PDB file of C-alpha atoms in Angstrom:
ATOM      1  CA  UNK A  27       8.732  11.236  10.224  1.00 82.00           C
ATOM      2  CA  UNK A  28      11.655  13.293  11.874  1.00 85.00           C
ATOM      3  CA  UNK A  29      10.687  11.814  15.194  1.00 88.00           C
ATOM      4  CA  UNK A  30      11.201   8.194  13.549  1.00 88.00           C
ATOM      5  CA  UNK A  31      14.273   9.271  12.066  1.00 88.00           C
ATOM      6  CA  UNK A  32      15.718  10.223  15.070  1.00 89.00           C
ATOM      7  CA  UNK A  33      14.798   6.904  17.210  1.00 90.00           C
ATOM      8  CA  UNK A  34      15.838   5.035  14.068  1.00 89.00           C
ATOM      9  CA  UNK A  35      19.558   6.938  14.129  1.00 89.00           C
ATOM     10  CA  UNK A  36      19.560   7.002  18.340  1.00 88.00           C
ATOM     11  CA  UNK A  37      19.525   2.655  17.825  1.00 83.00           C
ATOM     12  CA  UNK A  38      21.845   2.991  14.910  1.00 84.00           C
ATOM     13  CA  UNK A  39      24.079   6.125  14.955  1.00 82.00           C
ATOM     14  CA  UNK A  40      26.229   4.770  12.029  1.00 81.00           C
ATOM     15  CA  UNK A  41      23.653   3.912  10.014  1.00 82.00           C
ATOM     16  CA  UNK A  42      23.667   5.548   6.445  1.00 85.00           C
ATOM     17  CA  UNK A  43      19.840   6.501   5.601  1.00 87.00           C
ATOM     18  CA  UNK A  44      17.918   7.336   2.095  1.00 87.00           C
ATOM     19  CA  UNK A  45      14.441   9.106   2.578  1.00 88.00           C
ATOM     20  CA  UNK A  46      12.060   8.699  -0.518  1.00 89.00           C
ATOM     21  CA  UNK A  47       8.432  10.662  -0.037  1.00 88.00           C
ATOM     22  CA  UNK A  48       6.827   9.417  -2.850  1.00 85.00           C
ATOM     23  CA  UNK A  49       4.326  12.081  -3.366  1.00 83.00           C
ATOM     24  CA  UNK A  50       6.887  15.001  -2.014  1.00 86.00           C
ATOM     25  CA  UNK A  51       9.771  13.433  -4.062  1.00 87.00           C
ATOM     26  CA  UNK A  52       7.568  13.183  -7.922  1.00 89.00           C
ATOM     27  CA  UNK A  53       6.345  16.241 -10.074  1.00 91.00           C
ATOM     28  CA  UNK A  54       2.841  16.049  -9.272  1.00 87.00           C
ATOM     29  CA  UNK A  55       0.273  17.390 -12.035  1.00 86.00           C
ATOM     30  CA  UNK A  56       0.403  19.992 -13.807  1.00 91.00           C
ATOM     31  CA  UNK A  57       3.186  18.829 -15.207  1.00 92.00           C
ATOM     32  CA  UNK A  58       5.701  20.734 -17.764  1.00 95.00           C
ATOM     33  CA  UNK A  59       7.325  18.626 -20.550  1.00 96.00           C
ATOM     34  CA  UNK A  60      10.371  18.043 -18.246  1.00 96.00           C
ATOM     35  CA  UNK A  61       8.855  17.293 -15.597  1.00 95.00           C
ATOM     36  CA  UNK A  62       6.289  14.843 -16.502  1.00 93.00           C
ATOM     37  CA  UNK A  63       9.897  13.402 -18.248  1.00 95.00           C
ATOM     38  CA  UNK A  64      11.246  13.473 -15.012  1.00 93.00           C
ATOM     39  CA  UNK A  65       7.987  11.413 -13.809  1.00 90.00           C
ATOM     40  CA  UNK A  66       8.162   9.015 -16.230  1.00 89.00           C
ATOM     41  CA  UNK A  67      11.661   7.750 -15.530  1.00 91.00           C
ATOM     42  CA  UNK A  68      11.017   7.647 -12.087  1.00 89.00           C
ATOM     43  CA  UNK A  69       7.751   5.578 -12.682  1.00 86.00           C
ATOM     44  CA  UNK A  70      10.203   3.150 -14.181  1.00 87.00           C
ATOM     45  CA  UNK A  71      12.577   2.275 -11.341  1.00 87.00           C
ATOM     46  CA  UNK A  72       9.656   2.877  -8.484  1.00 87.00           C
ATOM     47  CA  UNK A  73       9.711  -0.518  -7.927  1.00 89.00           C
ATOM     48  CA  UNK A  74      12.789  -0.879  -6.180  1.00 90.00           C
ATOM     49  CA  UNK A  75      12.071   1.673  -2.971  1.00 91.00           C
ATOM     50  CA  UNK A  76       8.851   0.146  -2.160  1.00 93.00           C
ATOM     51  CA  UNK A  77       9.228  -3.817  -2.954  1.00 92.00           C
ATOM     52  CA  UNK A  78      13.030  -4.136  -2.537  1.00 91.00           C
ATOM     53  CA  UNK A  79      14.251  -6.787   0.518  1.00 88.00           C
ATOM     54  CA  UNK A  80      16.842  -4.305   1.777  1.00 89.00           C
ATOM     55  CA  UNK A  81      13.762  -1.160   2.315  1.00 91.00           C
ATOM     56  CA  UNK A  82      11.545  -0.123   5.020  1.00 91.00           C
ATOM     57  CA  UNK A  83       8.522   0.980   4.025  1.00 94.00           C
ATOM     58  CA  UNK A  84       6.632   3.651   6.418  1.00 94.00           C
ATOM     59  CA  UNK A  85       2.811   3.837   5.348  1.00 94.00           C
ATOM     60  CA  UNK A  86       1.047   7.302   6.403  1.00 92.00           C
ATOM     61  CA  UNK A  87      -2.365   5.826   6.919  1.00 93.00           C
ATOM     62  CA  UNK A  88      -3.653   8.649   9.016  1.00 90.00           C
ATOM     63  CA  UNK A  89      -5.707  10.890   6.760  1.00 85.00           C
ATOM     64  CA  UNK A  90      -7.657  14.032   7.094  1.00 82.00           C
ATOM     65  CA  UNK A  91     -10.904  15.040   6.087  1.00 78.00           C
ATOM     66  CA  UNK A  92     -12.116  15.870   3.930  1.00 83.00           C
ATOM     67  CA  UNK A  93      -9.408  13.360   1.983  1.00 86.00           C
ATOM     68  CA  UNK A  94     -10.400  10.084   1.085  1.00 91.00           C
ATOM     69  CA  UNK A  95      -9.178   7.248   3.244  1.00 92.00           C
ATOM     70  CA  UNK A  96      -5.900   5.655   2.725  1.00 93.00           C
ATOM     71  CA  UNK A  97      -7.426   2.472   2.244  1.00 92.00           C
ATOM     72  CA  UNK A  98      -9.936   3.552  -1.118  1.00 95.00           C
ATOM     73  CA  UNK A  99      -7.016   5.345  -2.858  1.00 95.00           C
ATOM     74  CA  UNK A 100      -5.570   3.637  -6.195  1.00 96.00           C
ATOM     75  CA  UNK A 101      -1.863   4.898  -5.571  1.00 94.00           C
ATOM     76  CA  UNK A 102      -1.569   3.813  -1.770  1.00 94.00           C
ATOM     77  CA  UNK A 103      -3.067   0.632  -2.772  1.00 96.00           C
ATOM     78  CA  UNK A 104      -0.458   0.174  -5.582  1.00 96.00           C
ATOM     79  CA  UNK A 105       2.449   1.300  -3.083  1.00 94.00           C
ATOM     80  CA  UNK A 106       1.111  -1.375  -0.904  1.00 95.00           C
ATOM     81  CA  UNK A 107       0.751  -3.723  -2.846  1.00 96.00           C
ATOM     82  CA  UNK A 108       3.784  -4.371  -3.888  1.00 96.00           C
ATOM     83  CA  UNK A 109       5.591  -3.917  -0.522  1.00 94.00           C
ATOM     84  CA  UNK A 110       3.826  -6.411  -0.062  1.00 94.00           C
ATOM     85  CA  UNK A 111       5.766  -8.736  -2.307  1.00 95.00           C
ATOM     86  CA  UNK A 112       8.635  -9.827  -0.758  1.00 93.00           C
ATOM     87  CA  UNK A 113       9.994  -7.381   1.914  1.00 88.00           C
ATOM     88  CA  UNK A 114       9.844  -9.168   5.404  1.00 83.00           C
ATOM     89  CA  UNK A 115       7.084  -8.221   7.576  1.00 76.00           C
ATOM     90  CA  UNK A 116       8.578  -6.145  10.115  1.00 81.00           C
ATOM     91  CA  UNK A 117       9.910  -3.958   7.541  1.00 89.00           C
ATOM     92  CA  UNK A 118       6.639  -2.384   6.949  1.00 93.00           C
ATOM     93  CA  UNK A 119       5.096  -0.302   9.454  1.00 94.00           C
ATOM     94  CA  UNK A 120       1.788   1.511  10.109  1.00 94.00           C
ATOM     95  CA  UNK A 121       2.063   4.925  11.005  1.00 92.00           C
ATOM     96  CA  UNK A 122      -1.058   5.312  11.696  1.00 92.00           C
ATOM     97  CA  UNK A 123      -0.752   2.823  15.012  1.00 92.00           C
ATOM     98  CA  UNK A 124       2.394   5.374  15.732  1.00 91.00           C
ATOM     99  CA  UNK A 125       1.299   7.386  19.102  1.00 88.00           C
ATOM    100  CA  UNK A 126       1.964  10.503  18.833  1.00 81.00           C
ATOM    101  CA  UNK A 127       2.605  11.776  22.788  1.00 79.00           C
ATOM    102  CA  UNK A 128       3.669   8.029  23.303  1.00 86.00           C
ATOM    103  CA  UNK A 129       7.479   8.429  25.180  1.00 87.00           C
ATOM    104  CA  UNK A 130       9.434   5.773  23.168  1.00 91.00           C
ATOM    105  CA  UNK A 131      12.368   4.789  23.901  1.00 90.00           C
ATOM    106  CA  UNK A 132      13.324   3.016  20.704  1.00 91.00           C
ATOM    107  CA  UNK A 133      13.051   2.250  17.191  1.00 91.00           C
ATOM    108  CA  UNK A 134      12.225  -1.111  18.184  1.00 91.00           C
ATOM    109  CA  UNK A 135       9.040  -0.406  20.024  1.00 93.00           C
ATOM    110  CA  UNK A 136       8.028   1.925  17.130  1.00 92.00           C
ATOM    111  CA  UNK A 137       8.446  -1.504  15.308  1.00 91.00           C
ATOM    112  CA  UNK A 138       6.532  -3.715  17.628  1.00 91.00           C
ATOM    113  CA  UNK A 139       3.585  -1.331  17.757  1.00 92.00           C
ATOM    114  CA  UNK A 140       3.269  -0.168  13.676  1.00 94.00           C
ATOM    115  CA  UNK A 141       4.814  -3.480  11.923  1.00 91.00           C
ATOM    116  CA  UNK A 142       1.544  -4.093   9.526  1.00 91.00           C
ATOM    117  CA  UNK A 143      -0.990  -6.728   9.759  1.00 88.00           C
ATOM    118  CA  UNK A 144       0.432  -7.924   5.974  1.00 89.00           C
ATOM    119  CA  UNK A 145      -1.684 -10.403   3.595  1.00 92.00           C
ATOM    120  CA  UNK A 146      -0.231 -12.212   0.970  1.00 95.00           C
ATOM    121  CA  UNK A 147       0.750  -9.952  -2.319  1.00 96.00           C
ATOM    122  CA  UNK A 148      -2.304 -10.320  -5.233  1.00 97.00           C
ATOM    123  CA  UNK A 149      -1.378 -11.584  -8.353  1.00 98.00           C
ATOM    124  CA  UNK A 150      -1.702  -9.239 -11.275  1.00 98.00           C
ATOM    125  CA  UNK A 151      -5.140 -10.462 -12.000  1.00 97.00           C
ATOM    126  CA  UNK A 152      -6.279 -10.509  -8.219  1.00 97.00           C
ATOM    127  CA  UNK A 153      -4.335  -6.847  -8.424  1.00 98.00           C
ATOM    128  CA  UNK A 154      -6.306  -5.631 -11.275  1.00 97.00           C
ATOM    129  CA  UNK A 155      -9.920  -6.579  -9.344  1.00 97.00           C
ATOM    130  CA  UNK A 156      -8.694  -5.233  -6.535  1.00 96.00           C
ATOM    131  CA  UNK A 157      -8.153  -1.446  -8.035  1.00 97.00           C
ATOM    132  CA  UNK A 158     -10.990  -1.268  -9.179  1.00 96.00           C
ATOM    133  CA  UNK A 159     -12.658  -0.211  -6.103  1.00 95.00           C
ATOM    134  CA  UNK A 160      -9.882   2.376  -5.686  1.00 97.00           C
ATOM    135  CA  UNK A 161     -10.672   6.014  -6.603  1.00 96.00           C
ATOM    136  CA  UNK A 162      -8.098   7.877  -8.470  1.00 95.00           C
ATOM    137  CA  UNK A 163      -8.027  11.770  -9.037  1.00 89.00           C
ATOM    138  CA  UNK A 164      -7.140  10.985 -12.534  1.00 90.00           C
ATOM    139  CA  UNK A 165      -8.634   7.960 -14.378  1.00 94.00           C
ATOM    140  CA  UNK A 166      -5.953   7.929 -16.619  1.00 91.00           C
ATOM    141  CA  UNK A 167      -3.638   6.625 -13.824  1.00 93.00           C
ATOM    142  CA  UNK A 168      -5.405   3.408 -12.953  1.00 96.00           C
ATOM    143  CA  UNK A 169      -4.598   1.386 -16.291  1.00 96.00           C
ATOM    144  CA  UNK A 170      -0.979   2.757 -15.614  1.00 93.00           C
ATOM    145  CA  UNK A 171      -0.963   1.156 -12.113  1.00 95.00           C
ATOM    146  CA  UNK A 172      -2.125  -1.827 -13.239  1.00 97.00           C
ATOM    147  CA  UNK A 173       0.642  -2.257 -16.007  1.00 95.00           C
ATOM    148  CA  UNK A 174       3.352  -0.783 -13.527  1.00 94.00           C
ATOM    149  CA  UNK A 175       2.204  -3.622 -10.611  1.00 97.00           C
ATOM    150  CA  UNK A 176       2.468  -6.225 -13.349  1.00 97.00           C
ATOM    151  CA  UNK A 177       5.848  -5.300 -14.520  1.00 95.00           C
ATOM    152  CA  UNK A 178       7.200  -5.329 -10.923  1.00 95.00           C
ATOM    153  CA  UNK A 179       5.515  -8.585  -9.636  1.00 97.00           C
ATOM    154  CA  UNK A 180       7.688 -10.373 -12.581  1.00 97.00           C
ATOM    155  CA  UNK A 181      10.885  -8.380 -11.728  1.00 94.00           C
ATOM    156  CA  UNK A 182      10.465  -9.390  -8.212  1.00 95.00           C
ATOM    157  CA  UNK A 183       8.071 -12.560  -7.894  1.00 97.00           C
ATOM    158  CA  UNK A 184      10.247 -13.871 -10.900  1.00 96.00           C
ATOM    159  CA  UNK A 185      13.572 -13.488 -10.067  1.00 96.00           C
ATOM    160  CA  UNK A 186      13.508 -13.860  -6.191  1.00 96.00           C
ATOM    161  CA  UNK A 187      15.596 -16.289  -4.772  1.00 97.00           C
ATOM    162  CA  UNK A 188      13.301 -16.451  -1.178  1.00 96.00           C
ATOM    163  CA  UNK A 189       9.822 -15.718   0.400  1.00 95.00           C
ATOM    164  CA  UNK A 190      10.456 -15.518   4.003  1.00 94.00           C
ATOM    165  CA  UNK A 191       6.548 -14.741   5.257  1.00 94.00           C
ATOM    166  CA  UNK A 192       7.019 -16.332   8.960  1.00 93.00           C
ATOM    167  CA  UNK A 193       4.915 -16.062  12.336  1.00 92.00           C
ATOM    168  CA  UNK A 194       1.889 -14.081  10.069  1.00 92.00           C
ATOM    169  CA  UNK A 195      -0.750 -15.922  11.475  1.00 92.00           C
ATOM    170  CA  UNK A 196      -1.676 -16.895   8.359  1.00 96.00           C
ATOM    171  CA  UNK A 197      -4.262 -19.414   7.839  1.00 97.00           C
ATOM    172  CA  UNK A 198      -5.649 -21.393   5.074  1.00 97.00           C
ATOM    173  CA  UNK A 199      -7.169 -18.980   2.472  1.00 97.00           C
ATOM    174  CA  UNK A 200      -4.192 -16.378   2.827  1.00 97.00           C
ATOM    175  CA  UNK A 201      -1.944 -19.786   2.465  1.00 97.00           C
ATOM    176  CA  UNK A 202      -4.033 -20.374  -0.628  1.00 97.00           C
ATOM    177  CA  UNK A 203      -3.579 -17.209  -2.363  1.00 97.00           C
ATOM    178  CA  UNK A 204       0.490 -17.103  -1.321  1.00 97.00           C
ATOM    179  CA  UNK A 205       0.109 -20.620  -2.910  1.00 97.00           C
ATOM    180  CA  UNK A 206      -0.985 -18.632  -5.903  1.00 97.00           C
ATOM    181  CA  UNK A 207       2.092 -16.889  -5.798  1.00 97.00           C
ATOM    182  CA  UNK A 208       4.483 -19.983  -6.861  1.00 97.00           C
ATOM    183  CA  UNK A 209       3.646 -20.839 -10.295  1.00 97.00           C
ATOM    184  CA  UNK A 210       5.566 -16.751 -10.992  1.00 97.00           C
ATOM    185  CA  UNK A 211       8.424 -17.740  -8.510  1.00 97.00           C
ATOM    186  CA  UNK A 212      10.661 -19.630 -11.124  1.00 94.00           C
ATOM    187  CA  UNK A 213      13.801 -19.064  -9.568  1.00 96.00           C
ATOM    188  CA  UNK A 214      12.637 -19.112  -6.021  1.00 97.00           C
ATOM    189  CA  UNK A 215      14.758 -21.438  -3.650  1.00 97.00           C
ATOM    190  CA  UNK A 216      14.043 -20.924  -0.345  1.00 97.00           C
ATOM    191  CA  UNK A 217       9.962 -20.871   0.983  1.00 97.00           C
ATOM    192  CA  UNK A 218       9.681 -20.160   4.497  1.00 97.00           C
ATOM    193  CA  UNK A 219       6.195 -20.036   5.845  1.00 97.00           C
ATOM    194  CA  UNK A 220       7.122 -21.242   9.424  1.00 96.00           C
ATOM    195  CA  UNK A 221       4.326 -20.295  12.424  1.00 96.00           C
ATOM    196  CA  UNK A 222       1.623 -19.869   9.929  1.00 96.00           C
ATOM    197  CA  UNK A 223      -1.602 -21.825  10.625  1.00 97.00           C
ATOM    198  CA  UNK A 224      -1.741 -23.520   6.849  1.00 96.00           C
ATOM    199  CA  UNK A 225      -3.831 -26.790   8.091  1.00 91.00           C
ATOM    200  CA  UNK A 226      -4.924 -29.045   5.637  1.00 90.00           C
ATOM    201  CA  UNK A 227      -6.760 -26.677   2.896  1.00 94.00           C
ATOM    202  CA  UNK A 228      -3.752 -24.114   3.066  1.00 97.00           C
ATOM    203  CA  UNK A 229      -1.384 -26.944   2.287  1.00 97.00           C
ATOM    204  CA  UNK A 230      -3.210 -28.966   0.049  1.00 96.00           C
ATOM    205  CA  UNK A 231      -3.182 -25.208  -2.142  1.00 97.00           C
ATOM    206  CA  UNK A 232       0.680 -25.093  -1.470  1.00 97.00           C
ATOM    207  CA  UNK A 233       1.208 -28.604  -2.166  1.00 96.00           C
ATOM    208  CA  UNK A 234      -0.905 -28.626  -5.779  1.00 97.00           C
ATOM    209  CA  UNK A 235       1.494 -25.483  -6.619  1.00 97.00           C
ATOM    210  CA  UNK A 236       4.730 -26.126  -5.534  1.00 96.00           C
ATOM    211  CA  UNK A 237       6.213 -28.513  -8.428  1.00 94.00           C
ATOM    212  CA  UNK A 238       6.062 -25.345 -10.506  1.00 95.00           C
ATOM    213  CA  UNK A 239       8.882 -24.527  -8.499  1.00 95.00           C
ATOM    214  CA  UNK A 240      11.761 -26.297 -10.209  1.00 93.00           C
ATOM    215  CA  UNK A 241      14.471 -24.566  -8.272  1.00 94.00           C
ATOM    216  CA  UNK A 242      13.260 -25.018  -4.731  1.00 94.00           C
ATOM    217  CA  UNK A 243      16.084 -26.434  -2.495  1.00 93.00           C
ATOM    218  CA  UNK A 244      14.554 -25.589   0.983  1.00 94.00           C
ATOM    219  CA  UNK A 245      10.442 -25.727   2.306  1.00 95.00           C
ATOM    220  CA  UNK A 246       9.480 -24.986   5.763  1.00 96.00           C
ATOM    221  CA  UNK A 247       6.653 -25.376   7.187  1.00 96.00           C
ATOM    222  CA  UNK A 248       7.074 -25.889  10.946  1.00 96.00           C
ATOM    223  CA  UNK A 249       4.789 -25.032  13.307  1.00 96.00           C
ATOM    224  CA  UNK A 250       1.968 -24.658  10.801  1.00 96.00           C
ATOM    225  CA  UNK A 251      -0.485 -27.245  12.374  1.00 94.00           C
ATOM    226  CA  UNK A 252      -0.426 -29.956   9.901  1.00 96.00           C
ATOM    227  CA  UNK A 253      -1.952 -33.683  10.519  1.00 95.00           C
ATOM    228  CA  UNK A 254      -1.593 -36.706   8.569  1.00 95.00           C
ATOM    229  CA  UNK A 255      -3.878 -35.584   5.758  1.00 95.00           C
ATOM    230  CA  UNK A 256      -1.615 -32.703   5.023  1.00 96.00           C
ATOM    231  CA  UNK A 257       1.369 -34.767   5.369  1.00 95.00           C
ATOM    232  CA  UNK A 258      -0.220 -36.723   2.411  1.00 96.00           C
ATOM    233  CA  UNK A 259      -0.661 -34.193   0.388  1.00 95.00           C
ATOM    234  CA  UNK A 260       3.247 -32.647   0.750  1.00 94.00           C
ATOM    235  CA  UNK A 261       4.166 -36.123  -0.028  1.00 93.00           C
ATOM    236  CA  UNK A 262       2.275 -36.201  -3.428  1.00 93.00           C
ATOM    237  CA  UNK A 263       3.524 -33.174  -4.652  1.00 94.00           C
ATOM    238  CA  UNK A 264       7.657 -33.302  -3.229  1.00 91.00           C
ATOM    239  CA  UNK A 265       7.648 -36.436  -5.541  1.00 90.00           C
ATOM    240  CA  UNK A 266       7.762 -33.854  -8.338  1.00 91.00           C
ATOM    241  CA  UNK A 267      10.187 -31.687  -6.537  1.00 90.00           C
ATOM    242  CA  UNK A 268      13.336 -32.837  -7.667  1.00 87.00           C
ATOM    243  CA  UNK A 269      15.544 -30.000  -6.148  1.00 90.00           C
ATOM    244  CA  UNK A 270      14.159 -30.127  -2.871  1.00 90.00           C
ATOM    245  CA  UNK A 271      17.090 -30.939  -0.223  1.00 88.00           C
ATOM    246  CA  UNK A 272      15.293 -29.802   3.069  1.00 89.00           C
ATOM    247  CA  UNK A 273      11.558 -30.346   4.163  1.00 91.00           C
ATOM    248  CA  UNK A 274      10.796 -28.211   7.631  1.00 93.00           C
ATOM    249  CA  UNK A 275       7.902 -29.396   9.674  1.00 94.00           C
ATOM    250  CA  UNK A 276       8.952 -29.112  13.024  1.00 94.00           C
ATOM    251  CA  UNK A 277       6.088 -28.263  15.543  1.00 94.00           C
ATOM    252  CA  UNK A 278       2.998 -29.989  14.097  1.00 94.00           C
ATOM    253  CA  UNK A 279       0.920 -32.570  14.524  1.00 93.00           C
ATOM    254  CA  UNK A 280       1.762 -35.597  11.934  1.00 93.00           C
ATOM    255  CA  UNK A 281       1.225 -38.992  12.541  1.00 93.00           C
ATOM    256  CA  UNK A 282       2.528 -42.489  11.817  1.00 93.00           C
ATOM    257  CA  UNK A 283       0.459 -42.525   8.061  1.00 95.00           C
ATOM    258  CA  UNK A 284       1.504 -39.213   7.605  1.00 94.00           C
ATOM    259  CA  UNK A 285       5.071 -40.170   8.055  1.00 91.00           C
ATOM    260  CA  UNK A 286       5.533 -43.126   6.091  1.00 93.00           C
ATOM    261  CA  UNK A 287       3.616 -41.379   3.510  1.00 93.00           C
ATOM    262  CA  UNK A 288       6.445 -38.399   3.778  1.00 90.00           C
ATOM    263  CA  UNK A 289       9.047 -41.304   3.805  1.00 87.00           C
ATOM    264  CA  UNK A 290       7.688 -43.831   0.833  1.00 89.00           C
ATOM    265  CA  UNK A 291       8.422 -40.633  -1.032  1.00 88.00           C
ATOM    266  CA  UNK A 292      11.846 -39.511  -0.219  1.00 80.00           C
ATOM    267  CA  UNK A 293      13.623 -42.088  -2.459  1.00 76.00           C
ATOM    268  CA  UNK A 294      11.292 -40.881  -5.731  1.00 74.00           C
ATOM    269  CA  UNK A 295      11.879 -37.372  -5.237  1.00 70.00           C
ATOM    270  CA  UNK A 296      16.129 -37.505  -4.601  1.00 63.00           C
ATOM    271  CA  UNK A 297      16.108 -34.710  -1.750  1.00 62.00           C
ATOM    272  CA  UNK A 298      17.889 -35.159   1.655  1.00 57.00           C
ATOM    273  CA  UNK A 299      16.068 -35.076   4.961  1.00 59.00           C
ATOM    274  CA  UNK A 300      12.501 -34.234   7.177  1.00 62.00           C
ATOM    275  CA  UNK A 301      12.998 -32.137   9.989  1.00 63.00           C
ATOM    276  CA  UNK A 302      10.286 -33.413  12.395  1.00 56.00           C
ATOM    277  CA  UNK A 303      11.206 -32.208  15.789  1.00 48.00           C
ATOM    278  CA  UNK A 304      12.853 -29.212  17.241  1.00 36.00           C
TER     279      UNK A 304
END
């Protein structure tokens, strides 16, 4: 961590810098009356150095035996989970891809090398199956991840303004479950999905969910490969989209039908363009 630090600061030697250790930084058990106080309140705001847009979050995946891995724990699932949410890809890195004796030169190689394969964020429900395969050293905890995860998918999921998940590599059954994502995203504006591979399935999902999006102003999905039957479907549901002002589908594949579909619909649903081309 010191060795990031310092390649971090080298880039950046103005840069102002807040270190949270979650484990290192919370009254672990036993706890004394004040301090499981102490844990409680910080329970409640945990949320915001994990999941918040403006945080990088550095996952130590590289575990020792005898310790479980990373991966069947119920709090480093939780943690990832919901940096998951809405922090931008490259501001979550691996550090177990980190190379130890590797000579960097930068913070941005560090980045290129550890920035996480991410998947979409689960749903509270998909959440709640997912834990429990997770092993936790005290039962107790796993019914209070589950309620904490639920309580900061709304904060975040519900009041977020954008979802900016571009060039994952996505294709059609992550696009589903980020599709799953929307009906939550009431105040969402701004979904940008651009360089994903959606095809038809992934945007047929996106397409069905979308009008539960009332305050969506700008949709891109350029360079997603999309045909004419996907074209159909965005045209179906943007009818219901009545905030919509910008459609972005630069860099596929649609066709004359899929374009007159896209067009027949423009004057029903009151937003103002199609970006087609680059």
């Amino acid at each position: 961590v010191f060795r990031l630090l310092e390649l971090l600061l080298r880039d950046d030697p103005f840069k102002e810098v807040a270190l949270f250790i979650d484990y290192c930084s919370l009254y672990q058990k036993p706890r004394t009356p004040l301090q499981q106080a102490s844990f409680e309140r910080a329970l409640q705001n945990i949320g915001i150095w994990f999941a918040h847009r403006e945080t990088t979050v550095w996952r130590v995946t590289r575990i020792q035996e005898p310790f479980l891995p990373y991966s069947s724990r119920g709090w480093p699932t939780f943690e990832c989970a919901i940096s998951d949410l809405i922090t931008e890809g490259k501001q979550v890195l691996d550090l177990g891809k980190f190379q130890k004796y590797c000579a960097y030169s930068s913070f941005g190689e560090v980045e290129q090398q550890c920035t996480v394969n991410r998947k979409p964020p689960p749903t509270p429900d998909g959440f709640q199956r997912r834990i429990e395969t997770c092993t936790f050293a005290d039962e107790a905890d796993r019914a209070l991840v589950v309620r904490r995860y639920t309580e900061i998918f709304h904060g975040f999921v519900g009041f977020t303004r954008s979802i900016l998940f571009r060039g994952l590599g996505w294709g059609p059954p992550d696009l589903e479950a980020c599709a799953a994502l929307l009906p939550f995203a009431s105040k969402l504006r701004r979904l940008d999905l651009e360089g994903n591979a959606a095809g038809k399935n992934g945007t047929a999902a996106l397409a069905f969910e979308l009008p539960h999006c009332t305050c969506l102003a700008e949709l891109s999905l350029a360079r997603n490969g999309l045909d004419d039957e996907a074209a159909s479907a965005l045209a179906h549901a943007i009818v219901h989209c009545k905030t919509l002002r910008l459609l972005d589908l630069a860099g596929n594949d649609i066709g004359d039908s899929g374009a007159a579909e896209l067009a027949n619909a423009l004057p029903r649903s009151g937003f103002g363009g199609v970006r087609f081309c680059s």
